[in-house]
C-alpha positions as semicolon CSV with decimal commas, in nm:
position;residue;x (nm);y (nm);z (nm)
1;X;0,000;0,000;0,000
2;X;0,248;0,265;0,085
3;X;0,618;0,231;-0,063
4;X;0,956;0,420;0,083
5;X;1,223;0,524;-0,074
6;X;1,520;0,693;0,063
7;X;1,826;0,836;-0,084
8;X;2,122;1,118;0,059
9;X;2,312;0,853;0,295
10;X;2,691;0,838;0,286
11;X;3,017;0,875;0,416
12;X;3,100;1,249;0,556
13;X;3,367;1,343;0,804
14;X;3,299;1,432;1,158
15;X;3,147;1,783;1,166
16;X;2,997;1,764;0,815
17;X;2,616;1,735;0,725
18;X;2,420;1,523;0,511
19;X;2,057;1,553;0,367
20;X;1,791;1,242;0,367
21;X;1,516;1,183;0,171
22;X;1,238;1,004;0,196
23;X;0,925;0,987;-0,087
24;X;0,604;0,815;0,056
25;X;0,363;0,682;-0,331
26;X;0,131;0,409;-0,291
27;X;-0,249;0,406;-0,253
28;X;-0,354;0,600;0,079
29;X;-0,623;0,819;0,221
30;X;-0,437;0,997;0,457
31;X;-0,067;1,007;0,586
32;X;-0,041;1,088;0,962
33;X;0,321;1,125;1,001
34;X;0,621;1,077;0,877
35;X;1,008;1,041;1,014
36;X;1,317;0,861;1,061
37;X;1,464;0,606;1,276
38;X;1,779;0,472;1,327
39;X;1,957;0,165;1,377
40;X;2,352;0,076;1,443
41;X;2,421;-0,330;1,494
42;X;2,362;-0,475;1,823
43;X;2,163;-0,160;1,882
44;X;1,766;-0,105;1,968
45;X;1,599;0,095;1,685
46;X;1,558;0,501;1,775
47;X;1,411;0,780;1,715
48;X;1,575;1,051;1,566
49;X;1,255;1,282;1,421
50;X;0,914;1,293;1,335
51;X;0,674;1,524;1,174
52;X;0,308;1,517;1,138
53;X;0,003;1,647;0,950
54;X;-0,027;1,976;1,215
55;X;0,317;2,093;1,166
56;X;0,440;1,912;1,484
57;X;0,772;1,757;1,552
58;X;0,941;1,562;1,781
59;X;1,324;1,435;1,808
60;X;1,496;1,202;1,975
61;X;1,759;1,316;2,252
62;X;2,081;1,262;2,063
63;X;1,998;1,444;1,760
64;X;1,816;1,786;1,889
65;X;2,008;2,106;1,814
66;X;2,186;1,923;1,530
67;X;1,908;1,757;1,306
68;X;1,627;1,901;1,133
69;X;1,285;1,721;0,975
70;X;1,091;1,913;0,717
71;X;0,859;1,786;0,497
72;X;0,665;1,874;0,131
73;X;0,312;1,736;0,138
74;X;0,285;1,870;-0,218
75;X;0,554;1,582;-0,281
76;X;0,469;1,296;-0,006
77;X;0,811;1,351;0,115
78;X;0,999;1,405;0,447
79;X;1,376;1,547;0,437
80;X;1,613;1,487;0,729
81;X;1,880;1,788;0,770
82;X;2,195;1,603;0,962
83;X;2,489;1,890;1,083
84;X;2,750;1,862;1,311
85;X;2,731;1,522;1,260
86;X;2,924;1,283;1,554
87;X;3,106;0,927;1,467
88;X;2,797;0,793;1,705
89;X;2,534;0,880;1,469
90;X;2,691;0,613;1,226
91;X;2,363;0,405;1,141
92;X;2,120;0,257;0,902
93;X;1,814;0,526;0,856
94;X;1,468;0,396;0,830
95;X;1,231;0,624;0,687
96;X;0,864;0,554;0,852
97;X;0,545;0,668;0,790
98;X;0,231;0,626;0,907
99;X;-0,087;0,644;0,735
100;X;-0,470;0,618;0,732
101;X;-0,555;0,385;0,433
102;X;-0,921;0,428;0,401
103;X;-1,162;0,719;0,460
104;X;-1,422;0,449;0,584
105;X;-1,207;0,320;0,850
106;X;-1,016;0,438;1,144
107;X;-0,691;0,190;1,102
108;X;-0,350;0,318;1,090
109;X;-0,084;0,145;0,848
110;X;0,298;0,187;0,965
111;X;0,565;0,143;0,673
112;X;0,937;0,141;0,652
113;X;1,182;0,206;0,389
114;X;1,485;-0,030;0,347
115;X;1,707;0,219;0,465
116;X;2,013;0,466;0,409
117;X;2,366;0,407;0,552
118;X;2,516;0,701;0,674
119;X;2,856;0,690;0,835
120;X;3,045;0,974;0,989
121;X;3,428;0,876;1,041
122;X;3,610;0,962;1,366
């Protein structure tokens, strides 16, 4: 029903910034929120940001002051702003989104992407 697809992970040097995107397509009637994850090996999967129909956000701990989540609802699409970026935000992003699929029903539908690697050397 609802596809992800992500692109702007890499390599970048401590202190340097990176840009994620993530386009939500698919058959939907409504898309709650949208946002990113992330997840390093061995490691539990966090938040980093999300954004929502009503202009809200909310970020995880590690990432505030440093990361930024817009979005263009024109476009289906969330962006993910990374700067100042620290060797311990080396992880796989997941974009997520969550959606309402039909008007006649209140259900919610979660998706994930398959992920971006971004790696920030020491």
């Amino acid at each position: 029903q609802v596809q992800l697809v992500e692109s702007g992970g890499g390599l970048v040097q401590t202190g340097g910034s990176l840009k994620l995107s993530c386009a939500a397509s698919g058959v939907f009637f409504q898309l709650n929120s949208m946002g990113w994850y992330r997840q390093a090996p061995g490691k539990q999967r966090e938040l980093v940001a999300t954004i929502n129909s009503g202009a809200g956000t909310n970020y995880g701990d590690p990432v505030k002051g440093r990361f930024t989540i817009s979005r263009d609802a024109a476009k289906n699409t969330v962006y993910l702003q990374m700067n100042s970026l620290k060797p311990e935000d080396t992880a796989v992003y997941l974009c997520y989104a969550e959606t309402q699929p039909r008007a006649d029903k209140w259900d919610k539908a979660h998706s994930w992407g398959q992920g971006t690697q971004v790696t920030v050397s020491a």
